[in-house]
């Protein structure tokens, strides 16, 4: 009988990717994925630590599985609870103390050792296992390779970060920057293309810091890697997240102009529009430098959609600093964005800074910023009304009889169409728009 595995993922796209790889790995041990935790023999929580709210939510959700586990024990069966990801990495001891019913806790660098941990758990029933090392063998080398079942796939090309922004836990939870080899990436992309992938999202915490040896043996960067992936038949669309502004080069700008498969979409977080705050965040660029990249990108690819992340209420952020963020947003204009209140993460330099901003001030600033951003997203989408565009149909929409696809600019489009056209790129006319979704009709 196959055993059932339920996975719940929190946080970033890297976590979504890692979860898929853990499912693949567990499949080799006879586990099948299920959508209902009640049926599961094993539950994996893949956690996120980037903001405080995320980790609190995990503790409360985990608590819900405790009675289920106890009930199973009474029946003489078991429910193995595994917690993975960045929360575990950051606070493994505190974590295991708070969640006594968790069997295995593993950090993002040790997923490939999960089968071995399961085996150890079976041998010594009562012992709980914690594994949060940064092993010398990168997990990329030992996890199963391709992991895609649809037309859109993620492919992690880089992990970790050496930037040490003063608010961020990633350099501590994900470790030092590590780039996979170009050969490996191209081979995996080819395999994905052969199994139906048309849309490829290259993933990394600092994706444009990717570096390695090209096929010619010379040093290579993201622009060359993307050019190599673009050669693969079947891959029609290429995107990459997340980019760091000062690692963004003219060659990367040029690839948006020169390689048609590179989609007109870029997620380039600025975080703040105030140079003073950028400096305190240890972001190594100025607002003027950011605006210059944007100007060059728009010259190279006028239809490019820009997306960004913002943090409001960073320590010492004054009204004046915040107004500069508002001003930056008005000047640049974004098609999409994510904005957050600053959240102090233990162990990061910013958590120890004086003049933390009061919660109510953060709330008010976030509301004002989000109102402006939503207005911009809506205006951006409204400009597509009545126009024709191409969408790749990726999955069934929630609404019966409708499919969901994405435009080259990464907008969601809902369209009434038969399931048989899933996986195809089709021309549509946009008939209705809103801040997050467009309605289309077949042309
Ligand atoms: N507080 C608030 N937002 C944060 N981010 C990262 N760390 C923090 C923090 N401590 C945001 C940044 C980053 C995104 C993934 O999460 O905007 O780009
Ligand atoms: Fe965190 Fe900064 Fe690295 Fe992004 S660039 S992962 S915000 S340290």
Short mmCIF file of C-alpha atoms and ligand atoms in Angstrom, two decimals:
data_model
loop_
_atom_site.label_atom_id
_atom_site.label_comp_id
_atom_site.label_asym_id
_atom_site.label_seq_id
_atom_site.Cartn_x
_atom_site.Cartn_y
_atom_site.Cartn_z
CA UNK A 1 0.00 0.00 0.00
CA UNK A 2 1.34 3.44 -0.84
CA UNK A 3 1.83 5.85 2.01
CA UNK A 4 0.42 9.34 1.80
CA UNK A 5 2.33 12.58 2.07
CA UNK A 6 0.83 16.00 2.72
CA UNK A 7 3.01 19.04 2.15
CA UNK A 8 2.20 22.58 3.17
CA UNK A 9 4.45 25.33 1.85
CA UNK A 10 4.94 28.80 3.25
CA UNK A 11 6.92 31.69 1.81
CA UNK A 12 8.91 32.19 -1.32
CA UNK A 13 9.13 30.44 -4.68
CA UNK A 14 12.34 28.76 -3.60
CA UNK A 15 10.26 27.00 -0.95
CA UNK A 16 7.63 25.99 -3.51
CA UNK A 17 10.44 24.52 -5.58
CA UNK A 18 12.03 22.74 -2.60
CA UNK A 19 8.67 21.24 -1.62
CA UNK A 20 8.21 19.79 -5.10
CA UNK A 21 11.65 18.23 -4.86
CA UNK A 22 10.88 16.71 -1.46
CA UNK A 23 7.70 15.19 -2.92
CA UNK A 24 9.80 13.68 -5.72
CA UNK A 25 12.30 12.33 -3.26
CA UNK A 26 9.60 10.76 -1.07
CA UNK A 27 7.96 9.21 -4.14
CA UNK A 28 11.06 7.05 -4.49
CA UNK A 29 10.24 5.73 -1.00
CA UNK A 30 6.67 4.87 -1.92
CA UNK A 31 4.92 8.04 -0.76
CA UNK A 32 2.19 9.62 -2.83
CA UNK A 33 1.09 13.24 -2.41
CA UNK A 34 -2.35 13.92 -0.96
CA UNK A 35 -4.35 17.13 -0.56
CA UNK A 36 -5.90 16.11 2.71
CA UNK A 37 -3.80 16.04 5.88
CA UNK A 38 -6.32 13.67 7.52
CA UNK A 39 -5.23 10.84 5.17
CA UNK A 40 -1.53 11.47 5.50
CA UNK A 41 1.11 9.18 6.98
CA UNK A 42 3.59 11.99 6.85
CA UNK A 43 3.14 15.75 6.93
CA UNK A 44 5.84 18.18 5.87
CA UNK A 45 5.62 21.85 6.77
CA UNK A 46 8.04 23.79 4.61
CA UNK A 47 8.49 27.02 6.52
CA UNK A 48 9.48 30.62 5.94
CA UNK A 49 11.27 32.88 8.38
CA UNK A 50 11.56 36.07 6.40
CA UNK A 51 9.00 38.01 8.45
CA UNK A 52 7.86 37.35 11.99
CA UNK A 53 4.20 36.79 11.14
CA UNK A 54 5.19 33.87 8.96
CA UNK A 55 6.83 31.89 11.77
CA UNK A 56 4.05 32.58 14.29
CA UNK A 57 1.52 31.31 11.79
CA UNK A 58 3.50 28.09 11.42
CA UNK A 59 3.43 27.39 15.16
CA UNK A 60 -0.30 27.86 15.35
CA UNK A 61 -0.99 25.75 12.24
CA UNK A 62 1.32 22.99 13.44
CA UNK A 63 -0.54 22.81 16.74
CA UNK A 64 -3.63 21.74 14.82
CA UNK A 65 -1.94 18.46 13.86
CA UNK A 66 -1.11 17.44 17.39
CA UNK A 67 -4.51 15.83 18.16
CA UNK A 68 -4.40 13.99 14.84
CA UNK A 69 -1.01 12.55 15.73
CA UNK A 70 -2.20 11.50 19.19
CA UNK A 71 -5.29 9.83 17.76
CA UNK A 72 -3.12 7.89 15.30
CA UNK A 73 -0.85 6.73 18.11
CA UNK A 74 -3.88 5.33 19.95
CA UNK A 75 -4.76 3.37 16.81
CA UNK A 76 -1.25 1.95 16.78
CA UNK A 77 -0.34 3.85 13.63
CA UNK A 78 1.79 6.91 13.30
CA UNK A 79 1.81 10.28 11.67
CA UNK A 80 5.29 11.54 11.05
CA UNK A 81 5.54 15.29 11.41
CA UNK A 82 8.38 16.95 9.58
CA UNK A 83 9.19 20.61 9.71
CA UNK A 84 11.54 21.90 7.06
CA UNK A 85 12.83 25.23 5.89
CA UNK A 86 14.09 28.50 7.17
CA UNK A 87 12.29 28.69 10.52
CA UNK A 88 14.01 25.47 11.52
CA UNK A 89 17.35 26.72 10.28
CA UNK A 90 17.07 29.94 12.22
CA UNK A 91 15.79 28.62 15.53
CA UNK A 92 16.00 24.84 15.61
CA UNK A 93 16.27 24.45 19.38
CA UNK A 94 13.61 26.94 20.31
CA UNK A 95 11.52 25.34 17.64
CA UNK A 96 11.83 21.78 18.89
CA UNK A 97 11.12 22.95 22.43
CA UNK A 98 7.97 24.73 21.39
CA UNK A 99 6.71 21.96 19.13
CA UNK A 100 7.41 18.78 21.12
CA UNK A 101 5.35 16.55 18.82
CA UNK A 102 7.50 17.21 15.75
CA UNK A 103 9.58 14.17 14.72
CA UNK A 104 12.03 15.61 12.25
CA UNK A 105 13.28 19.15 11.78
CA UNK A 106 15.52 19.88 8.86
CA UNK A 107 17.07 23.00 7.39
CA UNK A 108 16.90 23.94 3.70
CA UNK A 109 20.33 22.48 3.00
CA UNK A 110 19.63 18.94 4.18
CA UNK A 111 16.47 17.89 2.31
CA UNK A 112 18.38 15.20 0.46
CA UNK A 113 19.05 13.46 3.80
CA UNK A 114 15.34 13.08 4.56
CA UNK A 115 15.21 9.33 3.62
CA UNK A 116 18.17 8.66 5.91
CA UNK A 117 16.50 10.61 8.73
CA UNK A 118 13.29 8.64 8.27
CA UNK A 119 15.25 5.44 8.56
CA UNK A 120 16.94 6.65 11.74
CA UNK A 121 13.56 7.65 13.13
CA UNK A 122 12.20 4.15 12.50
CA UNK A 123 15.17 2.55 14.20
CA UNK A 124 14.97 4.67 17.34
CA UNK A 125 11.30 5.35 17.65
CA UNK A 126 11.37 7.91 20.37
CA UNK A 127 14.31 9.97 19.27
CA UNK A 128 13.59 13.18 17.46
CA UNK A 129 15.90 14.27 14.71
CA UNK A 130 17.27 17.72 13.98
CA UNK A 131 19.46 18.35 10.97
CA UNK A 132 20.32 21.94 10.19
CA UNK A 133 23.85 21.64 8.90
CA UNK A 134 25.27 23.25 5.81
CA UNK A 135 26.79 20.04 4.38
CA UNK A 136 29.70 20.18 1.97
CA UNK A 137 27.74 18.33 -0.71
CA UNK A 138 25.18 20.78 -1.97
CA UNK A 139 21.65 19.45 -1.93
CA UNK A 140 21.38 20.19 -5.65
CA UNK A 141 23.84 17.40 -6.29
CA UNK A 142 21.79 14.77 -4.56
CA UNK A 143 18.10 15.65 -4.87
CA UNK A 144 16.23 14.16 -7.82
CA UNK A 145 16.62 16.43 -10.80
CA UNK A 146 13.69 17.61 -12.93
CA UNK A 147 10.47 18.25 -11.03
CA UNK A 148 7.65 19.46 -13.19
CA UNK A 149 4.27 18.16 -14.16
CA UNK A 150 3.00 21.05 -16.20
CA UNK A 151 3.87 23.60 -18.82
CA UNK A 152 5.44 26.02 -16.33
CA UNK A 153 8.40 24.95 -14.24
CA UNK A 154 10.76 26.39 -11.73
CA UNK A 155 14.42 25.62 -11.98
CA UNK A 156 16.69 26.67 -9.11
CA UNK A 157 20.01 27.86 -10.50
CA UNK A 158 21.40 29.58 -7.46
CA UNK A 159 20.80 29.57 -3.76
CA UNK A 160 21.88 31.50 -0.71
CA UNK A 161 23.08 35.06 -0.58
CA UNK A 162 26.23 37.01 0.30
CA UNK A 163 24.58 40.42 0.32
CA UNK A 164 23.69 40.64 4.01
CA UNK A 165 20.98 43.27 3.81
CA UNK A 166 20.72 44.35 7.42
CA UNK A 167 17.09 43.22 7.85
CA UNK A 168 17.31 39.86 6.13
CA UNK A 169 17.67 36.30 7.47
CA UNK A 170 18.41 34.63 4.13
CA UNK A 171 22.24 34.70 4.42
CA UNK A 172 21.84 32.94 7.79
CA UNK A 173 19.08 30.49 6.88
CA UNK A 174 20.09 29.66 3.31
CA UNK A 175 23.80 30.16 3.69
CA UNK A 176 26.44 31.50 1.32
CA UNK A 177 25.75 32.08 -2.34
CA UNK A 178 26.06 28.89 -4.38
CA UNK A 179 25.65 28.69 -8.15
CA UNK A 180 24.92 25.43 -9.91
CA UNK A 181 26.98 24.61 -12.98
CA UNK A 182 25.77 25.77 -16.36
CA UNK A 183 26.04 22.26 -17.73
CA UNK A 184 23.75 20.89 -15.03
CA UNK A 185 21.23 23.68 -15.49
CA UNK A 186 21.09 23.31 -19.26
CA UNK A 187 20.71 19.52 -18.94
CA UNK A 188 17.85 19.93 -16.47
CA UNK A 189 16.16 22.57 -18.63
CA UNK A 190 16.40 20.24 -21.61
CA UNK A 191 14.82 17.43 -19.61
CA UNK A 192 12.02 19.78 -18.54
CA UNK A 193 11.45 20.83 -22.16
CA UNK A 194 11.21 17.19 -23.19
CA UNK A 195 8.49 16.57 -20.62
CA UNK A 196 6.36 19.51 -21.75
CA UNK A 197 7.73 22.63 -20.08
CA UNK A 198 7.30 25.73 -22.19
CA UNK A 199 7.66 28.37 -19.52
CA UNK A 200 10.76 28.28 -17.37
CA UNK A 201 11.31 30.37 -14.25
CA UNK A 202 14.96 30.41 -13.19
CA UNK A 203 15.06 30.75 -9.44
CA UNK A 204 17.55 32.11 -6.96
CA UNK A 205 17.60 34.34 -3.90
CA UNK A 206 20.02 36.58 -5.78
CA UNK A 207 19.51 35.11 -9.22
CA UNK A 208 21.51 37.62 -11.22
CA UNK A 209 24.57 36.93 -9.07
CA UNK A 210 24.64 33.53 -10.79
CA UNK A 211 28.14 32.81 -12.06
CA UNK A 212 29.92 29.80 -13.38
CA UNK A 213 31.93 28.39 -16.20
CA UNK A 214 30.42 28.62 -19.68
CA UNK A 215 30.40 25.69 -22.08
CA UNK A 216 33.52 27.26 -23.62
CA UNK A 217 35.29 27.15 -20.25
CA UNK A 218 35.19 30.96 -19.88
CA UNK A 219 33.54 32.72 -16.91
CA UNK A 220 29.85 33.06 -17.49
CA UNK A 221 27.04 35.18 -16.03
CA UNK A 222 23.23 35.13 -16.05
CA UNK A 223 22.97 36.70 -19.51
CA UNK A 224 25.06 33.87 -21.01
CA UNK A 225 23.20 31.23 -19.04
CA UNK A 226 19.87 32.58 -20.28
CA UNK A 227 21.20 32.62 -23.85
CA UNK A 228 22.16 28.94 -23.48
CA UNK A 229 18.73 28.00 -22.08
CA UNK A 230 17.04 29.97 -24.89
CA UNK A 231 18.68 27.64 -27.43
CA UNK A 232 16.60 24.73 -26.14
CA UNK A 233 13.71 23.76 -28.42
CA UNK A 234 10.40 23.69 -26.62
CA UNK A 235 11.28 26.36 -24.07
CA UNK A 236 9.25 29.36 -25.21
CA UNK A 237 9.32 31.70 -22.26
CA UNK A 238 12.12 32.48 -19.80
CA UNK A 239 11.93 34.51 -16.60
CA UNK A 240 14.15 34.78 -13.56
CA UNK A 241 13.64 35.90 -9.95
CA UNK A 242 14.88 37.63 -7.77
CA UNK A 243 17.40 40.17 -9.05
CA UNK A 244 19.57 42.49 -7.01
CA UNK A 245 19.93 45.95 -8.59
CA UNK A 246 23.70 46.35 -8.32
CA UNK A 247 24.28 42.90 -9.82
CA UNK A 248 22.18 43.90 -12.83
CA UNK A 249 24.50 44.44 -15.82
CA UNK A 250 24.19 45.97 -19.29
CA UNK A 251 24.44 42.46 -20.75
CA UNK A 252 21.32 41.49 -18.81
CA UNK A 253 19.54 44.58 -20.14
CA UNK A 254 20.66 43.65 -23.66
CA UNK A 255 19.29 40.11 -23.34
CA UNK A 256 15.82 41.56 -22.78
CA UNK A 257 16.21 43.33 -26.14
CA UNK A 258 17.95 40.57 -28.08
CA UNK A 259 16.46 37.25 -26.95
CA UNK A 260 12.78 36.97 -27.84
CA UNK A 261 12.23 34.11 -25.37
CA UNK A 262 13.20 36.38 -22.46
CA UNK A 263 9.87 37.71 -21.27
CA UNK A 264 9.25 41.44 -20.78
CA UNK A 265 8.99 41.08 -17.02
CA UNK A 266 11.47 41.85 -14.28
CA UNK A 267 11.20 41.60 -10.51
CA UNK A 268 13.79 44.08 -9.25
CA UNK A 269 13.23 44.96 -5.59
CA UNK A 270 14.27 48.45 -4.52
CA UNK A 271 12.97 48.18 -0.88
CA UNK A 272 13.08 51.96 -0.24
CA UNK A 273 13.27 55.21 -2.20
CA UNK A 274 15.45 56.93 0.39
CA UNK A 275 19.22 56.74 -0.07
CA UNK A 276 19.69 57.20 3.66
CA UNK A 277 17.54 54.13 4.42
CA UNK A 278 19.05 52.10 1.57
CA UNK A 279 22.43 52.67 3.18
CA UNK A 280 21.18 51.54 6.59
CA UNK A 281 19.65 48.49 4.90
CA UNK A 282 23.10 47.77 3.44
CA UNK A 283 21.62 47.81 -0.04
CA UNK A 284 24.58 48.72 -2.25
CA UNK A 285 22.90 51.08 -4.72
CA UNK A 286 21.34 54.49 -4.73
CA UNK A 287 17.89 55.41 -5.87
CA UNK A 288 19.44 57.24 -8.88
CA UNK A 289 21.27 54.06 -9.89
CA UNK A 290 18.03 52.09 -9.68
CA UNK A 291 16.23 54.65 -11.83
CA UNK A 292 19.07 54.50 -14.35
CA UNK A 293 18.71 50.71 -14.71
CA UNK A 294 14.98 51.17 -15.21
CA UNK A 295 15.52 53.83 -17.88
CA UNK A 296 17.96 51.60 -19.77
CA UNK A 297 15.65 48.60 -19.50
CA UNK A 298 12.71 50.58 -20.84
CA UNK A 299 14.83 51.87 -23.71
CA UNK A 300 15.86 48.29 -24.52
CA UNK A 301 12.42 46.75 -24.06
CA UNK A 302 9.65 49.39 -23.97
CA UNK A 303 6.93 46.86 -23.08
CA UNK A 304 8.72 45.53 -19.97
CA UNK A 305 6.62 45.13 -16.82
CA UNK A 306 8.46 46.05 -13.63
CA UNK A 307 7.83 44.55 -10.25
CA UNK A 308 9.41 45.39 -6.90
CA UNK A 309 9.46 44.69 -3.17
CA UNK A 310 9.17 47.46 -0.58
CA UNK A 311 9.77 47.57 3.15
CA UNK A 312 8.15 50.38 5.13
CA UNK A 313 9.03 51.37 8.69
CA UNK A 314 12.65 50.25 8.63
CA UNK A 315 14.42 51.55 11.81
CA UNK A 316 14.85 55.34 11.68
CA UNK A 317 12.64 55.76 8.63
CA UNK A 318 11.23 59.29 8.91
CA UNK A 319 8.18 60.74 7.17
CA UNK A 320 10.60 62.38 4.75
CA UNK A 321 12.26 59.01 3.95
CA UNK A 322 8.88 57.42 3.41
CA UNK A 323 7.81 60.27 1.11
CA UNK A 324 10.86 59.49 -0.99
CA UNK A 325 9.62 55.93 -1.43
CA UNK A 326 6.21 57.30 -2.50
CA UNK A 327 7.96 59.67 -4.88
CA UNK A 328 10.10 56.88 -6.34
CA UNK A 329 6.97 54.80 -6.95
CA UNK A 330 5.27 57.72 -8.70
CA UNK A 331 8.29 58.27 -10.92
CA UNK A 332 9.01 54.65 -11.86
CA UNK A 333 5.49 53.11 -11.89
CA UNK A 334 5.14 49.39 -11.27
CA UNK A 335 3.02 46.73 -12.92
CA UNK A 336 3.20 44.50 -9.83
CA UNK A 337 4.72 44.69 -6.38
CA UNK A 338 4.95 43.27 -2.88
CA UNK A 339 5.13 45.56 0.13
CA UNK A 340 5.73 44.74 3.77
CA UNK A 341 6.04 46.33 7.17
CA UNK A 342 9.55 45.99 8.50
CA UNK A 343 9.74 42.99 10.83
CA UNK A 344 12.70 42.69 13.22
CA UNK A 345 14.39 39.32 12.75
CA UNK A 346 16.50 38.09 15.68
CA UNK A 347 20.21 38.02 14.88
CA UNK A 348 20.08 40.54 12.03
CA UNK A 349 21.85 43.92 12.46
CA UNK A 350 18.66 45.94 11.91
CA UNK A 351 16.91 44.22 14.83
CA UNK A 352 19.46 45.87 17.17
CA UNK A 353 19.15 49.35 15.65
CA UNK A 354 17.77 52.18 17.73
CA UNK A 355 14.66 54.11 16.77
CA UNK A 356 12.48 51.22 15.69
CA UNK A 357 9.35 52.64 14.06
CA UNK A 358 6.09 52.26 16.04
CA UNK A 359 3.60 49.71 14.70
CA UNK A 360 0.84 52.26 14.00
CA UNK A 361 3.21 54.37 11.90
CA UNK A 362 4.22 51.28 9.90
CA UNK A 363 0.57 50.41 9.37
CA UNK A 364 -0.31 53.86 8.12
CA UNK A 365 2.67 54.01 5.76
CA UNK A 366 1.95 50.56 4.37
CA UNK A 367 -1.68 51.47 3.70
CA UNK A 368 -0.67 54.62 1.84
CA UNK A 369 2.00 52.83 -0.20
CA UNK A 370 -0.27 49.92 -1.07
CA UNK A 371 -3.08 52.25 -2.15
CA UNK A 372 -0.69 53.93 -4.59
CA UNK A 373 0.73 50.63 -5.84
CA UNK A 374 -2.69 49.04 -6.38
CA UNK A 375 -3.72 52.13 -8.33
CA UNK A 376 -0.65 51.66 -10.52
CA UNK A 377 -1.23 47.92 -11.03
CA UNK A 378 -4.84 48.65 -12.04
CA UNK A 379 -3.76 51.42 -14.41
CA UNK A 380 -1.09 49.21 -15.92
CA UNK A 381 -3.61 46.46 -16.59
CA UNK A 382 -6.29 48.90 -17.80
CA UNK A 383 -3.97 49.92 -20.63
CA UNK A 384 -4.41 46.39 -22.04
CA UNK A 385 -8.20 46.72 -22.39
CA UNK A 386 -9.32 45.90 -25.93
CA UNK A 387 -5.79 44.90 -26.93
CA UNK A 388 -4.59 41.55 -28.19
CA UNK A 389 -1.89 39.59 -26.45
CA UNK A 390 -0.57 36.03 -26.19
CA UNK A 391 -1.19 33.85 -23.19
CA UNK A 392 0.18 30.49 -22.21
CA UNK A 393 -2.67 28.44 -20.74
CA UNK A 394 -1.32 26.84 -17.62
CA UNK A 395 -4.15 25.42 -15.51
CA UNK A 396 -7.86 25.27 -14.81
CA UNK A 397 -9.18 28.46 -13.26
CA UNK A 398 -11.31 28.26 -10.11
CA UNK A 399 -14.35 29.14 -12.21
CA UNK A 400 -15.81 26.06 -13.93
CA UNK A 401 -15.08 25.96 -17.68
CA UNK A 402 -12.41 28.65 -17.49
CA UNK A 403 -8.64 28.40 -17.85
CA UNK A 404 -5.87 30.50 -16.34
CA UNK A 405 -2.93 31.76 -18.34
CA UNK A 406 -0.24 34.40 -18.23
CA UNK A 407 0.68 37.19 -20.60
CA UNK A 408 4.35 37.82 -21.43
CA UNK A 409 4.21 40.53 -18.75
CA UNK A 410 3.11 37.93 -16.19
CA UNK A 411 -0.48 39.17 -15.82
CA UNK A 412 -3.10 36.56 -14.92
CA UNK A 413 -5.71 36.07 -17.62
CA UNK A 414 -8.93 34.09 -17.17
CA UNK A 415 -10.56 32.80 -20.32
CA UNK A 416 -13.45 30.53 -21.25
CA UNK A 417 -11.87 27.70 -23.19
CA UNK A 418 -11.91 23.90 -23.36
CA UNK A 419 -9.39 21.97 -21.27
CA UNK A 420 -7.95 20.54 -24.50
CA UNK A 421 -6.07 23.80 -25.17
CA UNK A 422 -4.18 23.65 -21.86
CA UNK A 423 -0.46 24.01 -22.46
CA UNK A 424 -0.89 26.06 -25.64
CA UNK A 425 0.05 29.65 -26.33
CA UNK A 426 -2.97 31.39 -27.82
CA UNK A 427 -3.95 34.91 -28.93
CA UNK A 428 -6.59 36.59 -26.84
CA UNK A 429 -8.29 39.95 -26.62
CA UNK A 430 -8.53 41.54 -23.17
CA UNK A 431 -12.15 42.38 -22.40
CA UNK A 432 -12.01 43.36 -18.74
CA UNK A 433 -9.24 44.42 -16.36
CA UNK A 434 -8.62 44.81 -12.63
CA UNK A 435 -5.53 45.25 -10.40
CA UNK A 436 -4.64 41.54 -10.27
CA UNK A 437 -6.53 39.74 -13.06
CA UNK A 438 -7.61 40.24 -16.66
CA UNK A 439 -10.50 38.62 -18.52
CA UNK A 440 -9.82 37.53 -22.07
CA UNK A 441 -11.61 36.08 -25.07
CA UNK A 442 -10.22 33.91 -27.86
CA UNK A 443 -9.26 35.82 -30.99
N1 LIG B 1 10.93 42.64 7.26
C1 LIG B 1 10.07 42.95 6.27
N2 LIG B 1 10.23 42.54 5.01
C2 LIG B 1 11.30 41.76 4.74
N3 LIG B 1 11.72 41.20 3.59
C3 LIG B 1 12.84 40.50 3.85
N4 LIG B 1 13.17 40.60 5.16
C4 LIG B 1 12.22 41.39 5.74
C5 LIG B 1 12.01 41.87 7.05
N5 LIG B 1 12.85 41.57 8.05
C6 LIG B 1 11.05 41.39 2.32
C7 LIG B 1 11.95 42.11 1.31
C8 LIG B 1 12.35 41.03 0.37
C9 LIG B 1 11.12 40.13 0.40
C10 LIG B 1 11.34 38.74 -0.09
O1 LIG B 1 10.74 40.12 1.75
O2 LIG B 1 11.19 43.11 0.65
O3 LIG B 1 12.66 41.50 -0.94
FE1 LIG B 2 18.13 38.99 1.74
FE2 LIG B 2 19.34 41.10 0.68
FE3 LIG B 2 20.14 38.63 0.00
FE4 LIG B 2 17.77 39.54 -0.87
S1 LIG B 2 19.80 40.39 -1.40
S2 LIG B 2 18.18 37.51 0.03
S3 LIG B 2 17.11 40.80 0.85
S4 LIG B 2 20.29 39.58 2.03
#
